[in-house]
Amino acid sequence: RQLDFQRMPKCPVGPDLGVAICLVGFVRTLPRPEVYTSISNFFRNQSKQADFFGVVSSSGDDTAKGQWKEVSQAELEPAMRMLRPVAWEDTPDRRGPRCGLLCMRQYDRLDRCRELISAREAECGGRYAWVVKARPDARMRSRGGRSIAADGLRNGDTIYKDRRAGDLVTYIPRKHWEALSRTLSSTPCERVRSVGIDCSHSA
């Protein structure tokens, strides 16, 4: 299902759209105030312009990490009011692990997030500088208000992975995002491990 939010952010003035945050995976604990508040504060404290995108599942089919029941739209509404996502797609995920690896579905979601980001850029006539991959169910820890730029992300050719937030957050330069998201989602199963993907114990 696609959720229609009347509070969708307007396009900013100018071609720099800032940072796009892709929340991908099962929503699990996102309805908890301490979770969605920490996600909003964490990323909006790092960038003056931070837009959220979601490609998630609220179904109760996540046996790997324990989402044992469906999360309703009513339960998610407070989180949506705070995050004000530009786009949010919520679909059941009952297909099981792809290529026998639990984390492969996240790459399918990332590729869909790429499409949503591209649509926003076309709508606004601009471009994001960075894309951030994060989970919708992780409580983020503050980094003392340091911005992305101040933390060394001035180099637009480098992909950064950061676990200091309390969970793995990946910062990807926008110019590399297109190729990366497509490659990860389209790699045949027999070649998955040869490109360095080994996530047998991840979700």
Short mmCIF file of C-alpha atoms in Angstrom, two decimals, residues 2-161:
data_model
loop_
_atom_site.label_atom_id
_atom_site.label_comp_id
_atom_site.label_asym_id
_atom_site.label_seq_id
_atom_site.Cartn_x
_atom_site.Cartn_y
_atom_site.Cartn_z
CA GLN A 2 1.09 3.55 -0.66
CA LEU A 3 0.18 6.00 2.06
CA ASP A 4 -1.05 9.44 1.04
CA PHE A 5 0.13 12.15 3.41
CA GLN A 6 -1.23 15.65 3.08
CA ARG A 7 1.79 16.98 4.93
CA MET A 8 4.25 15.95 2.21
CA PRO A 9 7.13 18.45 2.18
CA LYS A 10 7.19 21.04 -0.58
CA CYS A 11 10.12 21.23 -2.96
CA PRO A 12 12.93 23.40 -1.57
CA VAL A 13 14.07 26.50 -3.40
CA GLY A 14 17.11 25.83 -5.59
CA PRO A 15 18.63 22.71 -7.17
CA ASP A 16 20.26 21.30 -4.00
CA LEU A 17 17.70 18.97 -2.41
CA GLY A 18 19.99 18.05 0.47
CA VAL A 19 20.02 14.48 1.82
CA ALA A 20 17.63 11.64 1.00
CA ILE A 21 17.13 9.06 3.77
CA CYS A 22 15.91 5.64 2.63
CA LEU A 23 14.28 3.70 5.44
CA VAL A 24 14.11 0.09 4.25
CA GLY A 25 12.90 -3.07 5.96
CA PHE A 26 10.23 -4.15 8.42
CA VAL A 27 8.83 -1.32 10.54
CA ARG A 28 8.85 -3.37 13.75
CA THR A 29 9.35 -0.76 16.49
CA LEU A 30 8.84 2.40 14.39
CA PRO A 31 5.49 3.25 16.10
CA ARG A 32 7.33 3.80 19.40
CA PRO A 33 7.86 7.53 20.07
CA GLU A 34 11.44 7.02 21.23
CA VAL A 35 12.26 5.34 17.89
CA TYR A 36 10.67 7.71 15.37
CA THR A 37 11.70 10.78 17.37
CA SER A 38 15.32 9.64 17.44
CA ILE A 39 15.31 8.94 13.67
CA SER A 40 13.87 12.36 12.87
CA ASN A 41 16.23 14.23 15.20
CA PHE A 42 19.31 12.27 14.21
CA PHE A 43 19.10 13.05 10.50
CA ARG A 44 17.55 16.52 10.66
CA ASN A 45 20.27 17.64 13.05
CA GLN A 46 22.84 16.61 10.42
CA SER A 47 21.35 18.36 7.41
CA LYS A 48 19.27 21.49 6.89
CA GLN A 49 17.33 19.62 4.22
CA ALA A 50 16.64 15.94 4.94
CA ASP A 51 13.86 14.09 3.11
CA PHE A 52 12.62 10.69 4.21
CA PHE A 53 11.63 7.87 1.85
CA GLY A 54 10.27 4.54 3.02
CA VAL A 55 10.13 1.16 1.31
CA VAL A 56 8.95 -0.96 4.19
CA SER A 57 6.72 -3.78 5.31
CA SER A 58 4.31 -3.56 8.23
CA SER A 59 3.11 -7.15 7.79
CA GLY A 60 3.65 -9.75 10.48
CA ASP A 61 5.77 -12.02 8.31
CA ASP A 62 9.19 -11.15 9.62
CA THR A 63 10.23 -14.27 11.50
CA ALA A 64 13.95 -13.47 11.35
CA LYS A 65 13.86 -10.47 13.68
CA GLY A 66 10.54 -10.90 15.46
CA GLN A 67 7.83 -8.70 13.92
CA TRP A 68 5.11 -11.08 14.97
CA LYS A 69 2.04 -9.02 14.09
CA GLU A 70 0.94 -6.49 11.52
CA VAL A 71 1.55 -2.85 12.40
CA SER A 72 -1.52 -0.81 11.49
CA GLN A 73 -1.63 2.50 9.66
CA ALA A 74 -3.15 4.05 12.78
CA GLU A 75 -0.15 2.90 14.83
CA LEU A 76 2.24 4.41 12.27
CA GLU A 77 0.44 7.75 11.95
CA PRO A 78 2.34 9.56 14.75
CA ALA A 79 5.65 8.51 13.18
CA MET A 80 4.47 9.72 9.78
CA ARG A 81 3.46 13.09 11.19
CA MET A 82 6.96 13.57 12.56
CA LEU A 83 8.98 12.15 9.65
CA ARG A 84 6.80 13.77 6.91
CA PRO A 85 8.05 11.34 4.25
CA VAL A 86 8.23 12.41 0.63
CA ALA A 87 7.25 8.87 -0.41
CA TRP A 88 6.30 5.83 1.63
CA GLU A 89 5.51 2.38 0.24
CA ASP A 90 4.34 -0.33 2.60
CA THR A 91 3.96 -3.79 1.08
CA PRO A 92 3.75 -7.31 2.54
CA ASP A 93 6.94 -9.33 2.23
CA ARG A 94 6.14 -13.03 2.22
CA ARG A 95 8.68 -14.15 -0.37
CA GLY A 96 11.35 -15.35 2.02
CA PRO A 97 15.10 -14.92 1.59
CA ARG A 98 16.31 -14.30 -1.97
CA CYS A 99 19.37 -16.30 -3.03
CA GLY A 100 19.15 -17.97 0.38
CA LEU A 101 20.35 -14.76 2.07
CA LEU A 102 18.15 -12.88 4.52
CA CYS A 103 19.44 -9.42 3.61
CA MET A 104 18.94 -9.64 -0.16
CA ARG A 105 15.40 -8.21 0.01
CA GLN A 106 16.82 -4.94 1.30
CA TYR A 107 18.59 -4.49 -2.02
CA ASP A 108 15.31 -4.88 -3.87
CA ARG A 109 13.86 -2.22 -1.58
CA LEU A 110 16.85 0.03 -2.16
CA ASP A 111 16.32 -0.16 -5.90
CA ARG A 112 12.71 0.88 -5.45
CA CYS A 113 13.88 3.71 -3.22
CA ARG A 114 16.15 4.80 -6.07
CA GLU A 115 13.08 5.13 -8.29
CA LEU A 116 11.24 7.18 -5.65
CA ILE A 117 14.23 9.49 -5.20
CA SER A 118 14.56 9.99 -8.96
CA ALA A 119 10.86 10.86 -9.18
CA ARG A 120 11.26 13.48 -6.43
CA GLU A 121 14.28 14.99 -8.17
CA ALA A 122 12.34 15.23 -11.43
CA GLU A 123 9.42 16.83 -9.61
CA CYS A 124 11.60 19.42 -7.87
CA GLY A 125 14.07 20.03 -10.67
CA GLY A 126 17.01 19.35 -8.39
CA ARG A 127 19.27 16.64 -7.07
CA TYR A 128 20.21 15.18 -3.70
CA ALA A 129 23.86 15.28 -2.71
CA TRP A 130 23.73 12.17 -0.52
CA VAL A 131 21.53 9.13 -0.04
CA VAL A 132 21.46 7.48 3.38
CA LYS A 133 20.41 3.88 3.96
CA ALA A 134 18.96 3.20 7.39
CA ARG A 135 16.48 0.94 9.13
CA PRO A 136 13.03 2.13 10.23
CA ASP A 137 13.14 0.22 13.51
CA ALA A 138 16.45 1.37 15.04
CA ARG A 139 16.66 3.95 17.80
CA MET A 140 19.35 6.40 16.74
CA ARG A 141 21.86 7.85 19.17
CA SER A 142 22.84 11.47 18.87
CA ARG A 143 26.33 12.27 17.62
CA GLY A 144 26.57 15.51 19.50
CA GLY A 145 24.99 17.59 16.76
CA ARG A 146 27.86 17.12 14.31
CA SER A 147 26.80 17.56 10.72
CA ILE A 148 27.49 15.21 7.85
CA ALA A 149 30.00 17.67 6.40
CA ALA A 150 31.73 18.20 9.73
CA ASP A 151 32.09 14.45 10.14
CA GLY A 152 34.22 14.10 7.06
CA LEU A 153 31.60 13.51 4.40
CA ARG A 154 32.85 16.31 2.19
CA ASN A 155 34.41 13.80 -0.20
CA GLY A 156 31.66 12.98 -2.66
CA ASP A 157 33.50 9.90 -3.95
CA THR A 158 33.42 7.95 -0.69
CA ILE A 159 30.79 5.64 0.79
CA TYR A 160 30.71 5.86 4.58
CA LYS A 161 29.40 3.24 6.99
#
